[in-house]
mmCIF file of N, CA and C in Angstrom:
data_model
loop_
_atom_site.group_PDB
_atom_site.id
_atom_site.type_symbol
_atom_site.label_atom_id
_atom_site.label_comp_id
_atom_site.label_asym_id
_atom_site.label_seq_id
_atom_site.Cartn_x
_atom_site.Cartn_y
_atom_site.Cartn_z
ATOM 1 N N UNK A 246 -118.978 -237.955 -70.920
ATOM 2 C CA UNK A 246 -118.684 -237.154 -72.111
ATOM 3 C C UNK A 246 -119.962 -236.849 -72.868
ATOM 4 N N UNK A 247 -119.960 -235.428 -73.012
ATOM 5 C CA UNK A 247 -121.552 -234.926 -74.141
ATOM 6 C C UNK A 247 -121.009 -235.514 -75.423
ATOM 7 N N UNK A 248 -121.991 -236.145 -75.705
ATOM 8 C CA UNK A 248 -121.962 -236.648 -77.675
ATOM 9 C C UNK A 248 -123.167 -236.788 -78.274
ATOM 10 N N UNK A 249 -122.976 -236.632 -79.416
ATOM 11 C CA UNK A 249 -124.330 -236.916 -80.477
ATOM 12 C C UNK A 249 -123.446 -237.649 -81.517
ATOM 13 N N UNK A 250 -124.176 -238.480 -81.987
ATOM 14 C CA UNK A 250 -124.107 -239.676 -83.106
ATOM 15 C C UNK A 250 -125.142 -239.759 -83.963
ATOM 16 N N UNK A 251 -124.785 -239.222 -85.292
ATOM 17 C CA UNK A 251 -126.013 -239.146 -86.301
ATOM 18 C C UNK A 251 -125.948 -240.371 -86.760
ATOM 19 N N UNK A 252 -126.874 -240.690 -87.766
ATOM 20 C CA UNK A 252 -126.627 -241.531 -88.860
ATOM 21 C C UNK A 252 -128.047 -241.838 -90.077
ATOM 22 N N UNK A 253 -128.115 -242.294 -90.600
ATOM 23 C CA UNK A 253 -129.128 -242.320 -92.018
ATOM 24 C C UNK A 253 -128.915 -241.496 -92.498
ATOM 25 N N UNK A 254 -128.007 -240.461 -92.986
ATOM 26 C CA UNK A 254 -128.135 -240.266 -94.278
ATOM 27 C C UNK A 254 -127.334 -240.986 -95.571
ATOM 28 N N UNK A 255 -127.463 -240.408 -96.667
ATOM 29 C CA UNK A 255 -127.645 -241.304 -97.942
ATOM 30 C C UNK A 255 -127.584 -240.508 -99.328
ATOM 31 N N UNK A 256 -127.783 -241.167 -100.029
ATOM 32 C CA UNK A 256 -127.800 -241.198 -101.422
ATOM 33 C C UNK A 256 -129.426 -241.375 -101.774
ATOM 34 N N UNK A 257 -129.866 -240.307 -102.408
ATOM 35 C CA UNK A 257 -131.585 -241.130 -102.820
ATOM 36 C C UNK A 257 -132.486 -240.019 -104.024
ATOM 37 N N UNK A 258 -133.443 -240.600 -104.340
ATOM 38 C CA UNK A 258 -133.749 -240.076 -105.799
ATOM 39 C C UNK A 258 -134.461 -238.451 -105.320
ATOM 40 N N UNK A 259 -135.032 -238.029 -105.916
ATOM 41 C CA UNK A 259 -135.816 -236.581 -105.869
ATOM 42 C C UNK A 259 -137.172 -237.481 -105.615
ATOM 43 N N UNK A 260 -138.085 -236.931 -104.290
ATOM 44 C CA UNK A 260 -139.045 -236.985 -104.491
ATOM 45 C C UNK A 260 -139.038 -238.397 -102.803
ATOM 46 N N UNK A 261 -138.012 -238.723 -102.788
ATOM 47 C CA UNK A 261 -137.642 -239.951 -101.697
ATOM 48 C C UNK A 261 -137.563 -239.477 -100.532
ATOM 49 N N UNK A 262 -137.339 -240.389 -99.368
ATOM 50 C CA UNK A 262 -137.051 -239.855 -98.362
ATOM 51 C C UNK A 262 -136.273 -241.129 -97.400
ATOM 52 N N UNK A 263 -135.657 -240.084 -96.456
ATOM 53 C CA UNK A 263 -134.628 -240.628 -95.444
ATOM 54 C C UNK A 263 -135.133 -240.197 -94.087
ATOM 55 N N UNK A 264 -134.399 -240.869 -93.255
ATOM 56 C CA UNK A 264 -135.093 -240.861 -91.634
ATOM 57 C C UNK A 264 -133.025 -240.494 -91.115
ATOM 58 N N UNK A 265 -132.976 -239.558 -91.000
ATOM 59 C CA UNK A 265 -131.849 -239.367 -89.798
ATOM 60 C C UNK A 265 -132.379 -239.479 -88.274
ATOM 61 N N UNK A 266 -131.020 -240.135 -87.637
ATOM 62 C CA UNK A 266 -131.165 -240.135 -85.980
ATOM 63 C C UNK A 266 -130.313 -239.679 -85.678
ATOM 64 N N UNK A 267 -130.388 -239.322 -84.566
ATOM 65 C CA UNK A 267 -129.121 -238.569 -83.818
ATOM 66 C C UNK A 267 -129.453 -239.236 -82.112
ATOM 67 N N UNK A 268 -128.188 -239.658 -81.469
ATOM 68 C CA UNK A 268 -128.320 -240.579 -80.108
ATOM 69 C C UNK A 268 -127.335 -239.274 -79.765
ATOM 70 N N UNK A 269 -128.326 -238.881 -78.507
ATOM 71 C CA UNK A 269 -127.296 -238.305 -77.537
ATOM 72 C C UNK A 269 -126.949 -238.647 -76.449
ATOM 73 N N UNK A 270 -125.796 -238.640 -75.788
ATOM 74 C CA UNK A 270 -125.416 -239.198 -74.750
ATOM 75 C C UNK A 270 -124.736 -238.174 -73.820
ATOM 76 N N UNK A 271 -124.401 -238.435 -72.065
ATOM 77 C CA UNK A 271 -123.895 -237.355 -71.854
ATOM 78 C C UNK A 271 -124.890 -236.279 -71.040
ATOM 79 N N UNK A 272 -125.999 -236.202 -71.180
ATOM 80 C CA UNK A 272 -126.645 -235.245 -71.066
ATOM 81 C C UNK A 272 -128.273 -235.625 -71.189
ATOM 82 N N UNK A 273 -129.290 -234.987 -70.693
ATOM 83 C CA UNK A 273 -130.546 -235.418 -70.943
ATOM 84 C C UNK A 273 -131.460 -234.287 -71.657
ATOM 85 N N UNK A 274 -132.435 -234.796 -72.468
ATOM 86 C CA UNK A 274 -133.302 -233.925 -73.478
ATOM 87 C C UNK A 274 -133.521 -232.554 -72.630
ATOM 88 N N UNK A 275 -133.973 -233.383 -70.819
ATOM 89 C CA UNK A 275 -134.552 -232.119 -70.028
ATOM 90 C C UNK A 275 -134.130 -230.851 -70.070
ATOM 91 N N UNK A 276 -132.490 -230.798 -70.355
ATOM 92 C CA UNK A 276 -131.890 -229.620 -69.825
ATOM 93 C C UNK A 276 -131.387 -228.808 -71.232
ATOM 94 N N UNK A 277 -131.701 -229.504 -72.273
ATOM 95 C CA UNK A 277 -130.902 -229.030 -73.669
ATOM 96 C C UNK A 277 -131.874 -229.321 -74.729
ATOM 97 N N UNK A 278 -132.055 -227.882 -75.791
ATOM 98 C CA UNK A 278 -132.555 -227.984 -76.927
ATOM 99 C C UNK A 278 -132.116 -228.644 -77.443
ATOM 100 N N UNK A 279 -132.532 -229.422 -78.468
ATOM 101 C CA UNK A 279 -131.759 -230.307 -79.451
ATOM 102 C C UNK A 279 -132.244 -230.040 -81.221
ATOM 103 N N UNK A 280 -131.319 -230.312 -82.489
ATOM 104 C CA UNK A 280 -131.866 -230.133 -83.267
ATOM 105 C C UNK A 280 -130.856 -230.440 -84.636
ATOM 106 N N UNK A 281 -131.099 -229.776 -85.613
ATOM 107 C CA UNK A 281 -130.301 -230.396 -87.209
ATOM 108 C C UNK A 281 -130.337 -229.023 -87.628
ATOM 109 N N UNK A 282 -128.939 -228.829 -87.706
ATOM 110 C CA UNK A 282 -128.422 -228.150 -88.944
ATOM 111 C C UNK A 282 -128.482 -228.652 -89.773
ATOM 112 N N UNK A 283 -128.482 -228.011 -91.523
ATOM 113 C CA UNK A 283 -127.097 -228.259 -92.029
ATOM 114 C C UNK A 283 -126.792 -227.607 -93.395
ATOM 115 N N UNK A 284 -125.458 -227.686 -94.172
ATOM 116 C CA UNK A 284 -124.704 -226.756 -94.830
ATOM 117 C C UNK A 284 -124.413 -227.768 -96.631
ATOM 118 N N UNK A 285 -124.804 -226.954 -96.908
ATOM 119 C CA UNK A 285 -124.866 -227.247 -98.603
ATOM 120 C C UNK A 285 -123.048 -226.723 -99.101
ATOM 121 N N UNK A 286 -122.477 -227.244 -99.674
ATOM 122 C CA UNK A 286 -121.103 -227.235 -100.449
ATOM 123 C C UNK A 286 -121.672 -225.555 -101.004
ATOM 124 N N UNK A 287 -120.566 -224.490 -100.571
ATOM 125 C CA UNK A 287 -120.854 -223.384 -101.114
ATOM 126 C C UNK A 287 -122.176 -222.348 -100.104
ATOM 127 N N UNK A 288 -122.434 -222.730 -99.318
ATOM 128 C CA UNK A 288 -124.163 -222.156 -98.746
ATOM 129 C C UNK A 288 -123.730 -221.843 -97.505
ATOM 130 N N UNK A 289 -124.535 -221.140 -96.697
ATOM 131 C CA UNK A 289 -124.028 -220.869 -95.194
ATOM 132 C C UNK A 289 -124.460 -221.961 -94.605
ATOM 133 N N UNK A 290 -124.623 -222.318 -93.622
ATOM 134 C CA UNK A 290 -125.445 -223.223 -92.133
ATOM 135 C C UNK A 290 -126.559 -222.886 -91.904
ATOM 136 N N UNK A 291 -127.754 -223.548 -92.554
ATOM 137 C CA UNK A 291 -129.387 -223.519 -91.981
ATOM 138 C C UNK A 291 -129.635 -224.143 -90.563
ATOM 139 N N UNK A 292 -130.435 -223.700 -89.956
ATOM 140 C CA UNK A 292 -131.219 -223.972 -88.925
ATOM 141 C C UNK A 292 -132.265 -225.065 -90.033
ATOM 142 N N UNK A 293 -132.510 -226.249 -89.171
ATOM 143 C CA UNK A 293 -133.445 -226.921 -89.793
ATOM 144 C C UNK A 293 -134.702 -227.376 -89.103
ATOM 145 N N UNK A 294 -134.364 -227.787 -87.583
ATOM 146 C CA UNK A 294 -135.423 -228.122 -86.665
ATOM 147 C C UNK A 294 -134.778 -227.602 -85.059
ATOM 148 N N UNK A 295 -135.863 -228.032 -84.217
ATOM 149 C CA UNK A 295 -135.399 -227.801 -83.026
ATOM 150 C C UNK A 295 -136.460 -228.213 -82.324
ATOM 151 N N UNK A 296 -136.134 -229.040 -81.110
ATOM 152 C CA UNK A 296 -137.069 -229.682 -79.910
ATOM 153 C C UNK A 296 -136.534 -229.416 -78.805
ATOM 154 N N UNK A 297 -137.243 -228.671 -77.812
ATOM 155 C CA UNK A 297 -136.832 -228.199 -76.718
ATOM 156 C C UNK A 297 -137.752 -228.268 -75.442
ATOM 157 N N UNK A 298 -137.125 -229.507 -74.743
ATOM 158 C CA UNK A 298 -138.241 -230.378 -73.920
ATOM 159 C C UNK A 298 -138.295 -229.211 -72.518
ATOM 160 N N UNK A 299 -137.722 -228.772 -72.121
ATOM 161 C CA UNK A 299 -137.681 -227.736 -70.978
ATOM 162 C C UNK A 299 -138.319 -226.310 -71.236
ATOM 163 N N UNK A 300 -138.155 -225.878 -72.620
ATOM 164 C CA UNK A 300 -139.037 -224.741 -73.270
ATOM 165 C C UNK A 300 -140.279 -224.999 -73.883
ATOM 166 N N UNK A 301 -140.567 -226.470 -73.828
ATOM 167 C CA UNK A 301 -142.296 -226.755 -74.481
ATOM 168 C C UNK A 301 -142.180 -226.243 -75.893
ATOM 169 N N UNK A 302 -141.091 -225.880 -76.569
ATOM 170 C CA UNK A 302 -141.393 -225.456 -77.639
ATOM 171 C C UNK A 302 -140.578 -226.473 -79.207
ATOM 172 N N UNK A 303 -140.905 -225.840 -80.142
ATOM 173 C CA UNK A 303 -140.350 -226.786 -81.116
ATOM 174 C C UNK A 303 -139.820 -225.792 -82.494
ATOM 175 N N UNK A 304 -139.179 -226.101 -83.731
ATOM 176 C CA UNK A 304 -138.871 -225.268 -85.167
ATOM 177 C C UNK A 304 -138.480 -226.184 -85.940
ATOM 178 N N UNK A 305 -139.050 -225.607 -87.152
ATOM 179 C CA UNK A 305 -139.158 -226.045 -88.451
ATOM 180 C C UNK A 305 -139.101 -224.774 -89.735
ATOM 181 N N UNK A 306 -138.060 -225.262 -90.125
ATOM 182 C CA UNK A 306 -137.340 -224.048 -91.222
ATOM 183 C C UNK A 306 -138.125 -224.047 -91.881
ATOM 184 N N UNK A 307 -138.907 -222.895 -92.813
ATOM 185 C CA UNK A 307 -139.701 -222.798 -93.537
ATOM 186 C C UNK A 307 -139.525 -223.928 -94.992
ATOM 187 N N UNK A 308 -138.226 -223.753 -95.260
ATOM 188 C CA UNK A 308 -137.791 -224.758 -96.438
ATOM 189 C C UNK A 308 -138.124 -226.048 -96.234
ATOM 190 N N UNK A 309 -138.352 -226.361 -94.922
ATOM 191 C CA UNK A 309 -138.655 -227.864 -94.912
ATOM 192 C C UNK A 309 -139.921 -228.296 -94.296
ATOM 193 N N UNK A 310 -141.226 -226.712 -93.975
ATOM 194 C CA UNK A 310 -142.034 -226.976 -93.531
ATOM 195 C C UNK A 310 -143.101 -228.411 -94.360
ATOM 196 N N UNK A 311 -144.015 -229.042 -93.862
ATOM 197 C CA UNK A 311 -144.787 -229.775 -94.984
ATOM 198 C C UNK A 311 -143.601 -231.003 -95.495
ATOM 199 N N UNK A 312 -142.357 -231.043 -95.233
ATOM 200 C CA UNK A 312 -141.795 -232.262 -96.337
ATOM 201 C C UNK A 312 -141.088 -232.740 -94.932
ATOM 202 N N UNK A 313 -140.698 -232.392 -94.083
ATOM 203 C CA UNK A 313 -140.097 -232.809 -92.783
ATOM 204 C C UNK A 313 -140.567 -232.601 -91.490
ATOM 205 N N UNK A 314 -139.856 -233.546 -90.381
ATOM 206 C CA UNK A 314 -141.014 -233.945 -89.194
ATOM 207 C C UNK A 314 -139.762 -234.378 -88.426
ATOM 208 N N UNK A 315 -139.636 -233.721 -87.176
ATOM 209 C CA UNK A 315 -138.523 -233.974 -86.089
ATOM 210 C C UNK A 315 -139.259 -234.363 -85.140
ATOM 211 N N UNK A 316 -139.099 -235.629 -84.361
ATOM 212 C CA UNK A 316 -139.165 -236.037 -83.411
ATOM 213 C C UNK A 316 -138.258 -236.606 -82.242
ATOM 214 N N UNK A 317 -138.577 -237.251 -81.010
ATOM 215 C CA UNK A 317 -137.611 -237.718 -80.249
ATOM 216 C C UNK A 317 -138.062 -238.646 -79.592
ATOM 217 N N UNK A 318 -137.487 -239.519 -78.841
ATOM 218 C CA UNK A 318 -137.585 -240.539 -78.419
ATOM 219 C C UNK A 318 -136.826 -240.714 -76.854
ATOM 220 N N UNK A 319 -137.336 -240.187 -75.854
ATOM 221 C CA UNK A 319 -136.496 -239.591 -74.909
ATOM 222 C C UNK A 319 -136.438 -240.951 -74.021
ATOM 223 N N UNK A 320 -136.358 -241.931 -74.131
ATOM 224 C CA UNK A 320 -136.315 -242.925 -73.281
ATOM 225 C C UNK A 320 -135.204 -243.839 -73.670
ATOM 226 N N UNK A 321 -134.909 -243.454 -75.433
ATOM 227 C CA UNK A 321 -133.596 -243.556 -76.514
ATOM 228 C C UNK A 321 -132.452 -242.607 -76.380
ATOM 229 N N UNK A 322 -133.164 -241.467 -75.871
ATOM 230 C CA UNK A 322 -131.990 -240.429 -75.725
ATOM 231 C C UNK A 322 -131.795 -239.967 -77.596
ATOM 232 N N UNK A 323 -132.908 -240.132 -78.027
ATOM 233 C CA UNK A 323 -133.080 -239.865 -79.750
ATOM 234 C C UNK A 323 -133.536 -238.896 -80.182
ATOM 235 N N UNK A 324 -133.009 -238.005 -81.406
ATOM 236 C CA UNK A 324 -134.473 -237.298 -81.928
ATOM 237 C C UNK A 324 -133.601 -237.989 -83.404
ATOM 238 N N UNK A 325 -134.728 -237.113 -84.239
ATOM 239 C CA UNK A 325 -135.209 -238.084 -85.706
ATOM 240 C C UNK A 325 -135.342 -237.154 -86.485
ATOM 241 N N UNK A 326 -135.084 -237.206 -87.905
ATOM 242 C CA UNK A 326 -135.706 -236.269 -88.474
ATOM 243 C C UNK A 326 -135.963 -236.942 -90.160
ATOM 244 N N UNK A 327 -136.865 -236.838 -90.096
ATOM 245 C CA UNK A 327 -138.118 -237.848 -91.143
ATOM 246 C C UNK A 327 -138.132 -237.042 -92.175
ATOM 247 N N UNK A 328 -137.680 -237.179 -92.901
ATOM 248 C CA UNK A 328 -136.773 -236.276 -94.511
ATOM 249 C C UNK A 328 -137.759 -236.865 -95.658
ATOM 250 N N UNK A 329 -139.057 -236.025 -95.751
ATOM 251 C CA UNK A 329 -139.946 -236.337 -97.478
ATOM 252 C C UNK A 329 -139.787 -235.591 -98.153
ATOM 253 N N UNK A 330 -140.424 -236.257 -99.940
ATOM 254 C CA UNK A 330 -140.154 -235.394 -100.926
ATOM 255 C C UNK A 330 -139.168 -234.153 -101.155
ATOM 256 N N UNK A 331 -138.146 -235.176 -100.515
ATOM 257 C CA UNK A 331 -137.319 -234.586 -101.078
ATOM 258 C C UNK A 331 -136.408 -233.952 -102.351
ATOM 259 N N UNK A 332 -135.490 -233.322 -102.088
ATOM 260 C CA UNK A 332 -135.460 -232.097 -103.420
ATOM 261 C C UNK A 332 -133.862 -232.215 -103.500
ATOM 262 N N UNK A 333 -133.487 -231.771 -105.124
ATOM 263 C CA UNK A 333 -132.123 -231.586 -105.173
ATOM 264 C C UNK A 333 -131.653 -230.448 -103.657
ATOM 265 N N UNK A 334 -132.020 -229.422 -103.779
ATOM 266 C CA UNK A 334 -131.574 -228.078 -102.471
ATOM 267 C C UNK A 334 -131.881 -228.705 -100.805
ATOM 268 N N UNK A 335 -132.027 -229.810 -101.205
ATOM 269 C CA UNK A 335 -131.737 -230.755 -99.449
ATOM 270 C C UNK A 335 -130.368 -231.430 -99.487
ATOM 271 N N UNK A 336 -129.981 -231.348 -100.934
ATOM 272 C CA UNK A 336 -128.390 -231.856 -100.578
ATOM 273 C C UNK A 336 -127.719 -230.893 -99.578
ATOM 274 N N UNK A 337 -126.917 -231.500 -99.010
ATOM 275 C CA UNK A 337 -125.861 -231.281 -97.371
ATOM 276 C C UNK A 337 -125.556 -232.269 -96.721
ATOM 277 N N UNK A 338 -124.492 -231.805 -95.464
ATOM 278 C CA UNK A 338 -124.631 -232.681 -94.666
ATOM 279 C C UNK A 338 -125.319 -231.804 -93.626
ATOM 280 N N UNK A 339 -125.737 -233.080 -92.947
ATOM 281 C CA UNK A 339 -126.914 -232.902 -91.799
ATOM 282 C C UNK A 339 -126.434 -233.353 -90.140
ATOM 283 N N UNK A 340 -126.417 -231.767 -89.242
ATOM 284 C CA UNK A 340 -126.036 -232.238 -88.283
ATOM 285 C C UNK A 340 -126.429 -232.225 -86.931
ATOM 286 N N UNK A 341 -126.752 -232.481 -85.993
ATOM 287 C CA UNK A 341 -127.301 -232.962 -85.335
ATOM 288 C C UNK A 341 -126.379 -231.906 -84.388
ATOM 289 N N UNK A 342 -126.990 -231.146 -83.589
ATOM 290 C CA UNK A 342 -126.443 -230.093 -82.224
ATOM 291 C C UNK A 342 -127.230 -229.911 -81.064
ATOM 292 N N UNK A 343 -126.573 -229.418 -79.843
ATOM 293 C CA UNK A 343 -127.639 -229.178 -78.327
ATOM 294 C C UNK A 343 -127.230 -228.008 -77.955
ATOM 295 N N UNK A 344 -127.984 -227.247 -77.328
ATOM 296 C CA UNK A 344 -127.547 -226.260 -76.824
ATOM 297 C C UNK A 344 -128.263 -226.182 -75.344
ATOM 298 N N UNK A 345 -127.709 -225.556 -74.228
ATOM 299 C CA UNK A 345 -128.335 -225.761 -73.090
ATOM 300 C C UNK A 345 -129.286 -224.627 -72.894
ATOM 301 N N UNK A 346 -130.648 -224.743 -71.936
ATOM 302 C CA UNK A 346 -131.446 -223.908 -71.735
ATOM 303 C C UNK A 346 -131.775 -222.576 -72.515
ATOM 304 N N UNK A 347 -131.891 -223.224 -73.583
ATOM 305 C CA UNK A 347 -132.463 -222.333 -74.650
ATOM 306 C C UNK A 347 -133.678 -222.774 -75.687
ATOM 307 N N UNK A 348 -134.515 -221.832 -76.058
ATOM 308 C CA UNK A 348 -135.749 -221.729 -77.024
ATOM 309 C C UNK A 348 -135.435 -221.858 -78.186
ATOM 310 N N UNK A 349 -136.102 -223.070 -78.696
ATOM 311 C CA UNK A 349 -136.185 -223.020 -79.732
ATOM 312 C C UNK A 349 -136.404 -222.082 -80.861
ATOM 313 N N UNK A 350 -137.286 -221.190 -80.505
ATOM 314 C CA UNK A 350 -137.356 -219.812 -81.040
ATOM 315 C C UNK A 350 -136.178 -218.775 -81.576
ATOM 316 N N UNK A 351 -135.070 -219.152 -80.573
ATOM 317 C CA UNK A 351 -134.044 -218.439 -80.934
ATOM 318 C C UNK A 351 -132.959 -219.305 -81.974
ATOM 319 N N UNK A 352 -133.208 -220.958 -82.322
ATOM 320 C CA UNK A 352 -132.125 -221.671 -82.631
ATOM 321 C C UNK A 352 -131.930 -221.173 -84.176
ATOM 322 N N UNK A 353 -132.327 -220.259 -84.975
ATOM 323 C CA UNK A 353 -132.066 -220.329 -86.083
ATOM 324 C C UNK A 353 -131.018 -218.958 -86.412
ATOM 325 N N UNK A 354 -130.830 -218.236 -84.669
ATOM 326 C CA UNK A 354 -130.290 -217.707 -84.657
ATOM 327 C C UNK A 354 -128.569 -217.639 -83.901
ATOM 328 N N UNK A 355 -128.951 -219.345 -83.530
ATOM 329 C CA UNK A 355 -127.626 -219.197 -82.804
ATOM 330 C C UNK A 355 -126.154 -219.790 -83.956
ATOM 331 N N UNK A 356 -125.018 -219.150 -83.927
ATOM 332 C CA UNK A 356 -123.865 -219.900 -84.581
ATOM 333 C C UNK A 356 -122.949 -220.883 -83.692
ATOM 334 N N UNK A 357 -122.453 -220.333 -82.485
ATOM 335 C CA UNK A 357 -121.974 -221.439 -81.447
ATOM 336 C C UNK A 357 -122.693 -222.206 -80.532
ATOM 337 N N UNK A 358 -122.520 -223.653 -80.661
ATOM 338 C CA UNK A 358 -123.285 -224.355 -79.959
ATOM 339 C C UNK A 358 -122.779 -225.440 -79.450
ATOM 340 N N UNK A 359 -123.204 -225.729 -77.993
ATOM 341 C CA UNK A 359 -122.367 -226.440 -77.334
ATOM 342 C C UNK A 359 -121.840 -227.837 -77.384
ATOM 343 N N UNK A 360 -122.773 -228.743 -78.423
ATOM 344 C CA UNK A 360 -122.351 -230.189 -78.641
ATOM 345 C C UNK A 360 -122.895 -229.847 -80.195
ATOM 346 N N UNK A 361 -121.879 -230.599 -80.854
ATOM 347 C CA UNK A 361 -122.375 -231.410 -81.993
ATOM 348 C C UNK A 361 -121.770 -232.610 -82.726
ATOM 349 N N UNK A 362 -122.778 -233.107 -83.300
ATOM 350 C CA UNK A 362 -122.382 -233.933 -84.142
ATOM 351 C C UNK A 362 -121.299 -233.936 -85.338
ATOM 352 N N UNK A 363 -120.955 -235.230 -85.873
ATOM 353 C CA UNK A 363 -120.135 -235.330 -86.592
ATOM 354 C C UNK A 363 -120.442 -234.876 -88.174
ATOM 355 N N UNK A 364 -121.743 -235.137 -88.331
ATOM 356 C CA UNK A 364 -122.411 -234.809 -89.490
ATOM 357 C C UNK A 364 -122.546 -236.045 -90.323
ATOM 358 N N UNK A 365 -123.990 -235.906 -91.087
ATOM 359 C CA UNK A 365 -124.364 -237.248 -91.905
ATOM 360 C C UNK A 365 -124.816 -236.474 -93.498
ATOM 361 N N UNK A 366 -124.142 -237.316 -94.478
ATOM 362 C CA UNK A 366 -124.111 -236.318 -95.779
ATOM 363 C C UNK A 366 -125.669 -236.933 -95.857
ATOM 364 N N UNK A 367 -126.480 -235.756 -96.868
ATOM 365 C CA UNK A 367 -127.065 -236.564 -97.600
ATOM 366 C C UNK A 367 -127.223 -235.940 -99.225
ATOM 367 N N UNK A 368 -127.714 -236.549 -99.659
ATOM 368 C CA UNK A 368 -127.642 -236.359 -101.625
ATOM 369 C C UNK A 368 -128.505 -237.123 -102.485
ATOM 370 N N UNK A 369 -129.189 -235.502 -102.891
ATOM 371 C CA UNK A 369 -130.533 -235.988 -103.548
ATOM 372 C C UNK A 369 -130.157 -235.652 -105.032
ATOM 373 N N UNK A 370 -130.345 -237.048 -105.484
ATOM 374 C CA UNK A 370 -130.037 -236.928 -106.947
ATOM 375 C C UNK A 370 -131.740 -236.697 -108.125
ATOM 376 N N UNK A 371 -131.255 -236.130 -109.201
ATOM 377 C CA UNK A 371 -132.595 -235.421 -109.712
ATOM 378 C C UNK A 371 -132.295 -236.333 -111.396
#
């Protein structure tokens, strides 16, 4: 069975930061982009990151360039996403998705995607 399992997010001040993970199972980094949405109460669905071990390539939403850092851990079947100075407009939940043989380049444009997560809130209080 394809799955992703987030978890760390939280509750935390302005200016703090959180480390989300996401474990995927099911499937290997090789064949599937991987990456984090996510959707603010009221807001559409941002593209937030994307690592894409078969396309050599990687993304980072402009909103979170400089304050966030996605990585992976492919021997965990992990990626990460290392949440600084953070801001009230990072409240959401945060979710963790794969899509197969695709560029990162394109992930901020895709809406259906083939696995995702359950979603991990997080909430930055000011």
């Amino acid at each position: 069975e394809v799955q992703l399992v987030e978890s760390g997010g939280g509750l935390v001040q302005v200016g703090g930061s959180l480390r989300l993970s996401c474990v995927a199972s099911g499937f290997t980094f090789d064949d599937y982009a991987i990456g984090w949405f996510r959707q603010a109460p009221g807001k559409e669905r941002e593209a937030v990151s994307c690592i894409s071990v078969g396309y050599g390539n990687s993304y980072l939403a402009d909103s979170v360039k400089g304050r966030f850092t996605m990585s992976s851990d492919n021997a965990k079947n992990t990626v990460y996403l290392q949440m600084s100075s953070l801001e009230p407009e990072d409240t959401a939940i945060y979710y963790c998705a794969a899509e197969g043989a695709v560029s990162c380049a394109n992930w901020r444009y895709l809406r259906i995607l083939e696995v995702w997560g359950q979603g991990t809130p997080v909430t930055v209080s000011s």
